[in-house]
Amino acid sequence: MTVELTHFNDQNRAKMVDVTDKEITHRVAIATGEITMQPATLERIHQGQIKKGDVLAVAQVAGIMAAKQTSSLIPMCHLIPLTGVDIHFEDNDQDTITVTAQVKTKHVTGVEIEALQAVQTTLLTIYDMCKAIDRGMLISNVHLVEKDGGKSGHFIYQG
């Protein structure tokens, strides 16, 4: 089975896919990822004892801002008017924070990259704010959890 590569023009050079004729639909994407750290680092986050400030509040805003800037960072992404970005945190009370981002739009193309960008930037912000006390933090398991809308329909990660 041969799959046509949509991001190449007739000269085999990169192009932004033309979405002019696509139908406007409601689209949503959910992505997740983790950052693992020393237990003392997570404890300091819980207690608000990180010198740079409220780690999760700053990281949440950074993730939202990143989702809105995705097309400036990823060359072939379309500029998409986002209708919602929400970032949630969970932790295991030991050494890991899990970040989940949900991004929504009513547009002609999906928001998977925006959701992934939001998660990555949120995790990087946590790292940046805590690196003075824990440079060995590990960012991992970043992936798309679910997406819905558009021609390709509904996807749920089966990993």
Protein backbone atom coordinates (compact mmCIF):
# COMPACT_ATOMS: atom_id res chain seq x y z
CA MET A 1 0.00 0.00 0.00
CA THR A 2 1.47 3.33 -1.09
CA VAL A 3 0.50 6.40 0.90
CA GLU A 4 0.69 9.78 -0.80
CA LEU A 5 2.79 12.21 1.20
CA THR A 6 0.68 15.35 1.53
CA HIS A 7 3.40 17.74 2.67
CA PHE A 8 5.42 17.60 -0.56
CA ASN A 9 4.80 19.50 -3.78
CA ASP A 10 5.35 18.19 -7.32
CA GLN A 11 9.07 18.98 -6.97
CA ASN A 12 9.30 16.84 -3.79
CA ARG A 13 9.80 19.95 -1.66
CA ALA A 14 7.98 20.77 1.54
CA LYS A 15 4.67 22.58 1.37
CA MET A 16 1.87 23.46 3.72
CA VAL A 17 -1.14 21.27 2.92
CA ASP A 18 -4.00 23.15 1.28
CA VAL A 19 -7.05 22.88 3.55
CA THR A 20 -9.15 25.44 1.64
CA ASP A 21 -11.88 22.99 0.66
CA LYS A 22 -12.11 21.10 3.96
CA GLU A 23 -15.29 21.28 6.02
CA ILE A 24 -15.36 23.20 9.29
CA THR A 25 -16.03 20.77 12.13
CA HIS A 26 -15.63 20.66 15.89
CA ARG A 27 -12.23 19.15 16.71
CA VAL A 28 -10.63 18.15 19.98
CA ALA A 29 -7.32 16.58 20.94
CA ILE A 30 -6.02 15.32 24.27
CA ALA A 31 -2.32 14.70 24.93
CA THR A 32 -0.39 13.67 28.01
CA GLY A 33 3.13 13.31 29.35
CA GLU A 34 5.08 12.89 32.58
CA ILE A 35 7.98 14.37 34.45
CA THR A 36 9.73 12.27 37.05
CA MET A 37 11.83 13.92 39.73
CA GLN A 38 13.32 13.37 43.14
CA PRO A 39 10.64 12.92 45.82
CA ALA A 40 11.98 16.01 47.63
CA THR A 41 11.39 18.10 44.50
CA LEU A 42 7.74 17.06 44.28
CA GLU A 43 7.35 17.77 47.98
CA ARG A 44 8.75 21.28 47.51
CA ILE A 45 6.33 21.86 44.62
CA HIS A 46 3.44 20.76 46.86
CA GLN A 47 4.60 23.09 49.64
CA GLY A 48 5.17 26.06 47.34
CA GLN A 49 8.88 26.13 48.16
CA ILE A 50 10.34 26.62 44.69
CA LYS A 51 12.16 29.95 44.49
CA LYS A 52 10.85 30.79 41.01
CA GLY A 53 7.22 30.69 42.22
CA ASP A 54 4.10 28.57 41.86
CA VAL A 55 5.40 25.87 39.52
CA LEU A 56 2.09 24.45 38.36
CA ALA A 57 0.41 27.83 37.86
CA VAL A 58 3.30 29.10 35.73
CA ALA A 59 3.55 25.81 33.81
CA GLN A 60 -0.19 25.84 33.12
CA VAL A 61 -0.06 29.33 31.62
CA ALA A 62 3.05 28.39 29.61
CA GLY A 63 1.27 25.36 28.16
CA ILE A 64 -1.75 27.43 27.12
CA MET A 65 0.49 30.05 25.53
CA ALA A 66 2.44 27.35 23.69
CA ALA A 67 -0.71 25.81 22.21
CA LYS A 68 -1.60 29.23 20.80
CA GLN A 69 1.87 29.61 19.25
CA THR A 70 2.22 26.16 17.66
CA SER A 71 2.08 27.38 14.07
CA SER A 72 5.00 29.72 14.82
CA LEU A 73 7.14 26.81 16.02
CA ILE A 74 6.20 23.87 13.79
CA PRO A 75 6.81 24.82 10.13
CA MET A 76 3.89 23.09 8.39
CA CYS A 77 1.23 23.66 11.05
CA HIS A 78 -1.69 25.86 10.12
CA LEU A 79 -2.60 28.86 12.25
CA ILE A 80 -5.71 27.59 14.02
CA PRO A 81 -8.15 29.68 16.06
CA LEU A 82 -8.33 27.72 19.31
CA THR A 83 -11.62 27.78 21.16
CA GLY A 84 -10.32 26.15 24.33
CA VAL A 85 -7.14 24.96 26.00
CA ASP A 86 -7.20 23.22 29.38
CA ILE A 87 -4.23 21.79 31.28
CA HIS A 88 -4.59 19.36 34.20
CA PHE A 89 -2.03 17.97 36.63
CA GLU A 90 -1.99 14.72 38.56
CA ASP A 91 0.84 13.32 40.63
CA ASN A 92 1.55 10.08 42.40
CA ASP A 93 2.58 11.77 45.70
CA GLN A 94 6.02 10.27 45.18
CA ASP A 95 8.05 11.47 42.22
CA THR A 96 5.95 11.99 39.07
CA ILE A 97 3.65 14.69 37.74
CA THR A 98 1.40 13.81 34.81
CA VAL A 99 0.25 16.64 32.56
CA THR A 100 -2.83 16.36 30.36
CA ALA A 101 -3.83 19.00 27.82
CA GLN A 102 -7.13 19.25 25.98
CA VAL A 103 -7.31 21.59 22.99
CA LYS A 104 -10.46 22.46 21.02
CA THR A 105 -11.35 24.31 17.85
CA LYS A 106 -14.09 24.64 15.28
CA HIS A 107 -12.00 24.71 12.13
CA VAL A 108 -10.86 22.82 9.03
CA THR A 109 -7.86 21.03 10.54
CA GLY A 110 -7.08 19.27 13.80
CA VAL A 111 -5.34 20.33 16.99
CA GLU A 112 -3.21 17.28 17.82
CA ILE A 113 0.07 19.16 17.50
CA GLU A 114 -1.28 22.01 19.62
CA ALA A 115 -2.18 19.55 22.39
CA LEU A 116 1.24 17.89 22.20
CA GLN A 117 2.96 21.29 22.17
CA ALA A 118 0.98 22.34 25.25
CA VAL A 119 2.08 19.20 27.14
CA GLN A 120 5.73 19.49 26.12
CA THR A 121 5.95 23.15 27.08
CA THR A 122 4.17 22.57 30.38
CA LEU A 123 6.65 19.80 31.22
CA LEU A 124 9.63 21.91 30.13
CA THR A 125 8.41 24.76 32.32
CA ILE A 126 8.22 22.45 35.33
CA TYR A 127 11.78 21.35 34.54
CA ASP A 128 12.98 24.94 34.15
CA MET A 129 11.43 26.07 37.42
CA CYS A 130 12.90 23.14 39.40
CA LYS A 131 16.26 22.56 37.68
CA ALA A 132 18.22 24.44 40.35
CA ILE A 133 17.42 21.67 42.83
CA ASP A 134 16.97 18.67 40.50
CA ARG A 135 18.73 18.52 37.12
CA GLY A 136 18.01 14.79 36.78
CA MET A 137 14.29 15.15 36.06
CA LEU A 138 13.04 12.95 33.22
CA ILE A 139 10.36 13.98 30.74
CA SER A 140 8.72 10.93 29.18
CA ASN A 141 5.67 9.21 27.78
CA VAL A 142 4.42 12.21 25.78
CA HIS A 143 1.74 11.11 23.35
CA LEU A 144 -1.65 11.79 21.86
CA VAL A 145 -4.37 10.20 23.99
CA GLU A 146 -7.40 10.96 21.87
CA LYS A 147 -8.58 13.09 18.99
CA ASP A 148 -11.94 13.59 17.41
CA GLY A 149 -13.36 15.48 14.45
CA GLY A 150 -12.48 15.84 10.82
CA LYS A 151 -12.23 13.34 8.01
CA SER A 152 -10.07 10.85 9.93
CA GLY A 153 -12.65 10.66 12.73
CA HIS A 154 -12.07 9.43 16.25
CA PHE A 155 -8.71 8.12 17.50
CA ILE A 156 -7.95 6.65 20.91
CA TYR A 157 -4.39 5.69 21.88
CA GLN A 158 -4.13 1.93 22.36
CA GLY A 159 -0.55 1.80 23.75
